[in-house]
PDB file of C-alpha atoms in Angstrom:
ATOM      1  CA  UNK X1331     106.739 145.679 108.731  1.00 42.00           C
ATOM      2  CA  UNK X1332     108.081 142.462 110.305  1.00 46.00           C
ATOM      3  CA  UNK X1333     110.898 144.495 111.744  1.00 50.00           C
ATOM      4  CA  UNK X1334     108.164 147.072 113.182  1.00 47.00           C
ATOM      5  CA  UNK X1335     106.164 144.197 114.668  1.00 44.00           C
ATOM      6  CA  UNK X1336     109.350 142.486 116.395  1.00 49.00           C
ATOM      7  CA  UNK X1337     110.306 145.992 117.979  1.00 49.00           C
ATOM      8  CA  UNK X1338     106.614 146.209 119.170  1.00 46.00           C
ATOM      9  CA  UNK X1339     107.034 142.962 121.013  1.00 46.00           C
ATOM     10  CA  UNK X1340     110.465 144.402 122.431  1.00 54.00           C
ATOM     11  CA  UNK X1341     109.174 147.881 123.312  1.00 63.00           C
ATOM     12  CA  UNK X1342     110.630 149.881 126.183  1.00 80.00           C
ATOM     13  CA  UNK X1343     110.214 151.103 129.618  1.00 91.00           C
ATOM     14  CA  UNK X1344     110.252 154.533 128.733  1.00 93.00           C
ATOM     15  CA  UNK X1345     108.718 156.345 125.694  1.00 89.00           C
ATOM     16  CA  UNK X1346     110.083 159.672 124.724  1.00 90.00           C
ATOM     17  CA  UNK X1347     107.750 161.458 123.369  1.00 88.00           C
ATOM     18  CA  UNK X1348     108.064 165.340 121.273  1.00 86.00           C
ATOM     19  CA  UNK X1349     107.334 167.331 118.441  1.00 83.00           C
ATOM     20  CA  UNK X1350     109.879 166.536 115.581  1.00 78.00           C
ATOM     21  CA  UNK X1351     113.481 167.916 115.700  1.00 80.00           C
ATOM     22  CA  UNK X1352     112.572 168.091 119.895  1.00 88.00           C
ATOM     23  CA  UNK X1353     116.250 166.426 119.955  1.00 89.00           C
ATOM     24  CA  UNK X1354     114.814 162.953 121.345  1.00 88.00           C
ATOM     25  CA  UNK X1355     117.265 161.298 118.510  1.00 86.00           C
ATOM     26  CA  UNK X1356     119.985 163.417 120.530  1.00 91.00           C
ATOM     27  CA  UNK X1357     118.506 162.128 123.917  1.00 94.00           C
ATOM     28  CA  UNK X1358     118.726 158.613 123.226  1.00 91.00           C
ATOM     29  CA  UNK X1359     122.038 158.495 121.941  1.00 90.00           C
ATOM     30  CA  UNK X1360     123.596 160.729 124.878  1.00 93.00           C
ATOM     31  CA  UNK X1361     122.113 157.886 127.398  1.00 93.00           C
ATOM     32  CA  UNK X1362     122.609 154.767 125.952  1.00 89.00           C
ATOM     33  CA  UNK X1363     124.319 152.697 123.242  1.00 78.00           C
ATOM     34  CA  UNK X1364     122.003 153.067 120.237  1.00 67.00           C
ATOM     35  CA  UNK X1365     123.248 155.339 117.326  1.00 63.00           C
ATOM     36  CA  UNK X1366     119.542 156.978 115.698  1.00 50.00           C
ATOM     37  CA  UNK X1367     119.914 159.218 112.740  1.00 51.00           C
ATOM     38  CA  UNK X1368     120.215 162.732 113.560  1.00 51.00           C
ATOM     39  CA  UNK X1369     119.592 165.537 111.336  1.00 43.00           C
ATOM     40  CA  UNK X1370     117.778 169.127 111.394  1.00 48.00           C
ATOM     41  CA  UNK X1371     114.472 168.020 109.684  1.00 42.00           C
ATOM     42  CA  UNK X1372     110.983 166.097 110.469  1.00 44.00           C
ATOM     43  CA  UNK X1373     110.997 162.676 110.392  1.00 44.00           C
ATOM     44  CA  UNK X1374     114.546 161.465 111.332  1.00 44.00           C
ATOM     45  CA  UNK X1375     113.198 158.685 112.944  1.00 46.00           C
ATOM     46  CA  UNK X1376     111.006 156.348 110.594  1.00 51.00           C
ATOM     47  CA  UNK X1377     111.073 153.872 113.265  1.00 60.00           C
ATOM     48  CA  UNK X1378     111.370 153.862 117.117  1.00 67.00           C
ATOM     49  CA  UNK X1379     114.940 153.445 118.163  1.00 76.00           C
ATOM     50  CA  UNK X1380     115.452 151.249 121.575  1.00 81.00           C
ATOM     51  CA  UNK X1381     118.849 151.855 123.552  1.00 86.00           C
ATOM     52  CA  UNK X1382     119.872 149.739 126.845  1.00 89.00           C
ATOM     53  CA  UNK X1383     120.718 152.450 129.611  1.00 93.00           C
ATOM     54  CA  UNK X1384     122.950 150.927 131.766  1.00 92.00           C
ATOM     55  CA  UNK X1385     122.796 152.234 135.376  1.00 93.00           C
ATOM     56  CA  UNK X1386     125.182 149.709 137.262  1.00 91.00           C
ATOM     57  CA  UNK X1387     125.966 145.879 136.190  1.00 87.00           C
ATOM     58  CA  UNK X1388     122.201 144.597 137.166  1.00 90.00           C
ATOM     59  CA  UNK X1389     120.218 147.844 136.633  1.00 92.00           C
ATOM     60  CA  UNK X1390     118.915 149.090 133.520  1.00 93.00           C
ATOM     61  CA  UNK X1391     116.321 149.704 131.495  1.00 93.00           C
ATOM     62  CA  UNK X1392     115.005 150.007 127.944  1.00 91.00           C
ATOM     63  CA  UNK X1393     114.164 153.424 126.664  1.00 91.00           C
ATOM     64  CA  UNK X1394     112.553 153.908 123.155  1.00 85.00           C
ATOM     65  CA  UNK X1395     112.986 156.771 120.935  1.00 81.00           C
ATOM     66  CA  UNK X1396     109.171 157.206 119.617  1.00 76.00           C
ATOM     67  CA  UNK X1397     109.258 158.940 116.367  1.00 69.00           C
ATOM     68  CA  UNK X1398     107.742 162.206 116.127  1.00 55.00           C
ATOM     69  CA  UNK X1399     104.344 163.048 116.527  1.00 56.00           C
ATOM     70  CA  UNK X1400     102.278 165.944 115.010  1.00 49.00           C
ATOM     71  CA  UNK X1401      98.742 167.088 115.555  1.00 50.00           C
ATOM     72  CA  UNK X1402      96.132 164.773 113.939  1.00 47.00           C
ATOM     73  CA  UNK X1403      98.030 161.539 114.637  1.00 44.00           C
ATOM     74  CA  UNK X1404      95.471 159.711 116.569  1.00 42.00           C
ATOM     75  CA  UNK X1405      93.876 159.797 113.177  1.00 47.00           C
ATOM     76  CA  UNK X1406      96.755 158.434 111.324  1.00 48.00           C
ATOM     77  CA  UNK X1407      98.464 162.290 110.085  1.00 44.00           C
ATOM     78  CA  UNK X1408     102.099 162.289 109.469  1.00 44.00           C
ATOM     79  CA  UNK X1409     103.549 158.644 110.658  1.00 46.00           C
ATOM     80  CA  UNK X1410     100.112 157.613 112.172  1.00 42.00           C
ATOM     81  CA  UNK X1411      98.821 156.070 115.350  1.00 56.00           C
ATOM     82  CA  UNK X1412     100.885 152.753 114.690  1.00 61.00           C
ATOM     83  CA  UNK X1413     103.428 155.300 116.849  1.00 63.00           C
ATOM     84  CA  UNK X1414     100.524 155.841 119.723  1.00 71.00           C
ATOM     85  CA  UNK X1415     100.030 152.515 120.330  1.00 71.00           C
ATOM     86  CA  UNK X1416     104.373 152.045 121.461  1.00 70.00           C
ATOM     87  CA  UNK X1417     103.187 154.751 124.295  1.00 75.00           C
ATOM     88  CA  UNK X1418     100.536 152.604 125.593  1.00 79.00           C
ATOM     89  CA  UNK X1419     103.088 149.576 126.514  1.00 80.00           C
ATOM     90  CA  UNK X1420     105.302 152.011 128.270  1.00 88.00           C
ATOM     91  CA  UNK X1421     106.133 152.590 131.783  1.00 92.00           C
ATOM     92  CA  UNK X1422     107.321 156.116 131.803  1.00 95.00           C
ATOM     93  CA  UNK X1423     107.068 159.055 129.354  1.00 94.00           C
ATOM     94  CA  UNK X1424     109.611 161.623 129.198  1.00 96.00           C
ATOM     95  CA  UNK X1425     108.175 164.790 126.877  1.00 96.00           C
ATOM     96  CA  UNK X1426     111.000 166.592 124.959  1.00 95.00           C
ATOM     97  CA  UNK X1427     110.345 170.029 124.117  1.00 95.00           C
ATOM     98  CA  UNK X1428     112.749 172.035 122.365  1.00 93.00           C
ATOM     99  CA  UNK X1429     112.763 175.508 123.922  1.00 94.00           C
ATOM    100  CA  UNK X1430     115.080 177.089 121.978  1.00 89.00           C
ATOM    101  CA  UNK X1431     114.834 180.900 121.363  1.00 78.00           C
ATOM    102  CA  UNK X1432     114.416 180.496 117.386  1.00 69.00           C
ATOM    103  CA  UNK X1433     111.700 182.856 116.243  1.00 41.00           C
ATOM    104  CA  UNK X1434     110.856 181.304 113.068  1.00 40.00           C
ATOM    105  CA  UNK X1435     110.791 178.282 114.548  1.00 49.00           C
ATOM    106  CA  UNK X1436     107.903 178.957 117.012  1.00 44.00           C
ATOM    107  CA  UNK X1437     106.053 181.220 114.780  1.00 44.00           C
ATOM    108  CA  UNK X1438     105.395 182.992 111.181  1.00 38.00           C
ATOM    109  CA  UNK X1439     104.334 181.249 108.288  1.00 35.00           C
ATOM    110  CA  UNK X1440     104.460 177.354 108.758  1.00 42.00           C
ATOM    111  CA  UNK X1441     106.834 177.777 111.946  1.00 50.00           C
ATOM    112  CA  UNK X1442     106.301 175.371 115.247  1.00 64.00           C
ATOM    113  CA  UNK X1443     103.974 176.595 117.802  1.00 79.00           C
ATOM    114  CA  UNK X1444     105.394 178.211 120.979  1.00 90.00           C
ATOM    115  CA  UNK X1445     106.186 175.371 123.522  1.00 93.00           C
ATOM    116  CA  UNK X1446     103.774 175.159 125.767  1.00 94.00           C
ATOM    117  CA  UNK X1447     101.516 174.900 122.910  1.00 92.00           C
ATOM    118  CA  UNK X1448     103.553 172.098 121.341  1.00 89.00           C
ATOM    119  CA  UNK X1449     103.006 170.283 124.879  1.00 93.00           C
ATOM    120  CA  UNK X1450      99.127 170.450 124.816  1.00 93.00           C
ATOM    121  CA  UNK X1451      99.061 169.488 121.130  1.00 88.00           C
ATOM    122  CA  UNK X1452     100.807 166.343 121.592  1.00 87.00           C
ATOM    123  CA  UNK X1453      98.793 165.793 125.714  1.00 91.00           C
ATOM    124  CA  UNK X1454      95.251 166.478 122.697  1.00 88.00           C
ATOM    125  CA  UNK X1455      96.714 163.274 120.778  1.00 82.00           C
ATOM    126  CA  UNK X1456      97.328 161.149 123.349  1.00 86.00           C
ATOM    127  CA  UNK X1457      93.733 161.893 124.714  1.00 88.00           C
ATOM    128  CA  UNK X1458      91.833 161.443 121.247  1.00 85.00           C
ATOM    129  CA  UNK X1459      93.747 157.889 120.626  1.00 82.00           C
ATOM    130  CA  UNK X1460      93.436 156.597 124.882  1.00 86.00           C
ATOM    131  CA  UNK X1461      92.883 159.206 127.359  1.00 89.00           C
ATOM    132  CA  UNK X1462      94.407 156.506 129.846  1.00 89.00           C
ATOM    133  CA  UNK X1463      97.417 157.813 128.267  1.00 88.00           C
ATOM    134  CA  UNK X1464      96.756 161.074 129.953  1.00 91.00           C
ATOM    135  CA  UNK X1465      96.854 159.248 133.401  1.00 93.00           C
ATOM    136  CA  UNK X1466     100.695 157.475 132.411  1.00 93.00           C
ATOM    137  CA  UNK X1467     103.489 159.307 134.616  1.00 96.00           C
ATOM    138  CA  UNK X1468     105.419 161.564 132.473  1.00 97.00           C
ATOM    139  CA  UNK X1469     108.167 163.679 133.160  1.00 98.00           C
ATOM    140  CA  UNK X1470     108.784 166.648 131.061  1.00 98.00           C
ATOM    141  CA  UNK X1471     112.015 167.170 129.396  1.00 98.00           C
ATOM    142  CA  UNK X1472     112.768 170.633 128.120  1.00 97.00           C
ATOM    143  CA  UNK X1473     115.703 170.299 125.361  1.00 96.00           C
ATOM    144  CA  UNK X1474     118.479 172.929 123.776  1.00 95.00           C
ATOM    145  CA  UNK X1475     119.455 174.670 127.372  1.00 96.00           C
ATOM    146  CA  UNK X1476     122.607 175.089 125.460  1.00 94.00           C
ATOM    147  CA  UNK X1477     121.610 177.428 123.092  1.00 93.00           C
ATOM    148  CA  UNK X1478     121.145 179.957 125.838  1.00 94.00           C
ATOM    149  CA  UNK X1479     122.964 181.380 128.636  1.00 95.00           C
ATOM    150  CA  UNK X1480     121.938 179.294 131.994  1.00 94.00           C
ATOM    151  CA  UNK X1481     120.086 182.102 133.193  1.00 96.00           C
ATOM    152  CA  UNK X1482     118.086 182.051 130.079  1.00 95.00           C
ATOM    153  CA  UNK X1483     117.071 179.073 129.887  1.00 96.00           C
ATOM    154  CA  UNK X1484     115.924 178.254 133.265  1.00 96.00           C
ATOM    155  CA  UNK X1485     113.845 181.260 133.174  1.00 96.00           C
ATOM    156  CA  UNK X1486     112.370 180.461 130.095  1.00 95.00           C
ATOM    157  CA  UNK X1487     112.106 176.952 131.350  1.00 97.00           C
ATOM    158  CA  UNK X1488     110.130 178.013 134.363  1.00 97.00           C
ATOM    159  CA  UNK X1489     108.028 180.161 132.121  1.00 96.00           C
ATOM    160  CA  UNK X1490     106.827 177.324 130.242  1.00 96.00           C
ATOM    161  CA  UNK X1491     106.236 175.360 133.521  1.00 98.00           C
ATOM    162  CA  UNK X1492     104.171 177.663 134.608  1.00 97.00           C
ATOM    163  CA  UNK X1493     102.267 178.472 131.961  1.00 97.00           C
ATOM    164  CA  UNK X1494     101.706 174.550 131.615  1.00 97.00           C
ATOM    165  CA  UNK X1495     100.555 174.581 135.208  1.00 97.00           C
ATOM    166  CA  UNK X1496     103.066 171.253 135.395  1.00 97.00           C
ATOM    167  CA  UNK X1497     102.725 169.231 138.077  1.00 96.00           C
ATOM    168  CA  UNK X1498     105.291 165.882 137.292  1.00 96.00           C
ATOM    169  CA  UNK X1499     108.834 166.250 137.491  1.00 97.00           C
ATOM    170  CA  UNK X1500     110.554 168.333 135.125  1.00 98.00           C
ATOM    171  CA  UNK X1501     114.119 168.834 133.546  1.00 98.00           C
ATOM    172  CA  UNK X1502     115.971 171.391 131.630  1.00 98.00           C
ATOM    173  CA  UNK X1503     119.089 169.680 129.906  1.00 98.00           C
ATOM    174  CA  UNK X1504     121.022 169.650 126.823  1.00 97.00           C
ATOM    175  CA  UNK X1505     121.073 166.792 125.033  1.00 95.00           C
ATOM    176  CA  UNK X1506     123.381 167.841 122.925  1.00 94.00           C
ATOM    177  CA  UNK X1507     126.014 168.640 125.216  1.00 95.00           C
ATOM    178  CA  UNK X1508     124.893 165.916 127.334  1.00 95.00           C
ATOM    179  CA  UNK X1509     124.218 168.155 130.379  1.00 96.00           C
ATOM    180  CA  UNK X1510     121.594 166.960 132.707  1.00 97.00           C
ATOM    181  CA  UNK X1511     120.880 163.860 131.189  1.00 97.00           C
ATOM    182  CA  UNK X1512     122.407 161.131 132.968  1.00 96.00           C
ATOM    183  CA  UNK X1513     120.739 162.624 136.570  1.00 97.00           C
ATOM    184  CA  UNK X1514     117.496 161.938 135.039  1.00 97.00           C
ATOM    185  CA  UNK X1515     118.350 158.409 133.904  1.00 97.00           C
ATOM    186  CA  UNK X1516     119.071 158.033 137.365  1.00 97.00           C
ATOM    187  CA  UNK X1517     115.957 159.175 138.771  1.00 97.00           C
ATOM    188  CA  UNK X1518     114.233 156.863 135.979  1.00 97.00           C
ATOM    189  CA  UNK X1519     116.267 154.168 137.189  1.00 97.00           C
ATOM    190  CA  UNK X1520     114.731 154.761 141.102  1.00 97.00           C
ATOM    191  CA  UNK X1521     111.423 155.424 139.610  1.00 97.00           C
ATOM    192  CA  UNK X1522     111.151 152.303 137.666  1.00 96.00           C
ATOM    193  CA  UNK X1523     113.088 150.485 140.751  1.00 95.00           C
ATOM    194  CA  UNK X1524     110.081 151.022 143.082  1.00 96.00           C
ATOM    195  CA  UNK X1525     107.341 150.194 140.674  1.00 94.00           C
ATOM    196  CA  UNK X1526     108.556 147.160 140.366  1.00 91.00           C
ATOM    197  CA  UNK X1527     109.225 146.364 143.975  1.00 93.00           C
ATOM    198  CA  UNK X1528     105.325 147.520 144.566  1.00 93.00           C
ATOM    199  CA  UNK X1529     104.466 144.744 142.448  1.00 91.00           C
ATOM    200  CA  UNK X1530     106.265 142.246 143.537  1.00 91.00           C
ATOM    201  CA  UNK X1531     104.886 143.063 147.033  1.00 92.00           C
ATOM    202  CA  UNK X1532     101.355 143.103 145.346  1.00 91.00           C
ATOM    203  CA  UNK X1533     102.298 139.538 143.697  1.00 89.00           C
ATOM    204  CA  UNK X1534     103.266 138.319 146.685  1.00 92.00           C
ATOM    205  CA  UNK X1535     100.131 139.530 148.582  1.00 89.00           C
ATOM    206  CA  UNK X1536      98.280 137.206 146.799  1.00 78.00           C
TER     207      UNK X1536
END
């Protein structure tokens, strides 16, 4: 607990958010230093995981691998709103999805829903615990590209955009393979780059 409390106080720039197994573990490790657990079941992550990504010698940023969430966690289900309240300190969300083509992943008995519906069951949490959250830019991230052949996946990709009616950036990369990754840390880099000038300007308007 004093650990958790400590990392609180540290917490990131950017939050990624996802279902479990979304490959945010993956994600974190293929952009920065930090070494999470990674394995092919809920709940790798007990605890978020912070990593430095280091964009040139005097630009970087935090990013914080937020473990899992599942549908009744603004009510404490499955590791609890303790989780929630790291999203509300961040700057930026990035939404993993993982869009792999596994049937009995997305459906049958017990499987993940489809993801889209993975999306608005997470967007449902965030609203029940702070709809503020709601209003926090976040970028979506849709994981396992590899697993397909690139034609594949950016249809399916665009499907899901669509059918999301998305609006904020979004990215199709493999986090495994590393593909696609670093160009977004990049754009987070610019993104967080200009916030920050806007308030210093707004500081200095005082």
């Amino acid at each position: 607990e004093r650990t958790l409390r400590l990392e609180l106080k540290l917490l990131a720039d950017v939050g990624l958010l996802g279902f479990p197994n979304a490959g945010k573990s993956t994600f974190i490790r293929a952009v920065s230093a930090a070494t999470p657990k990674v394995a092919d079941y809920p709940f790798t992550t007990l605890y978020p995981n912070l990593g430095v990504v280091r964009v040139e010698a005097h630009r970087s940023f935090v990013i914080a691998d937020i473990p899992g969430l599942i549908e009744g966690a603004a009510e404490g289900a499955g590791l609890g709103s303790i989780f929630l309240r790291h999203v509300q300190r961040t700057r930026l969300l990035l939404h993993l999805v993982d869009i792999a083509p596994d049937a009995g992943q997305w459906g049958g008995h017990g499987g993940a829903a489809p993801p889209a519906e993975q999306v608005r069951a997470i967007e449902d949490e965030l609203r029940k615990f702070d709809p503020a959250l709601l209003d926090k830019p976040r970028w979506l991230v849709l994981n396992k590209a590899d697993l397909m052949l690139e034609d594949e996946a950016r249809e399916r990709a665009e499907g899901i955009v669509a059918e999301l009616g998305w609006q904020q950036p979004w990215h199709l990369v493999s986090a495994l393979g590393r593909e696609g990754t670093w160009p977004i840390m990049l754009e987070v880099q610019a993104f967080l780059d200009r916030l920050r000038e806007e308030e210093r300007e707004a500081r200095d308007a005082v």
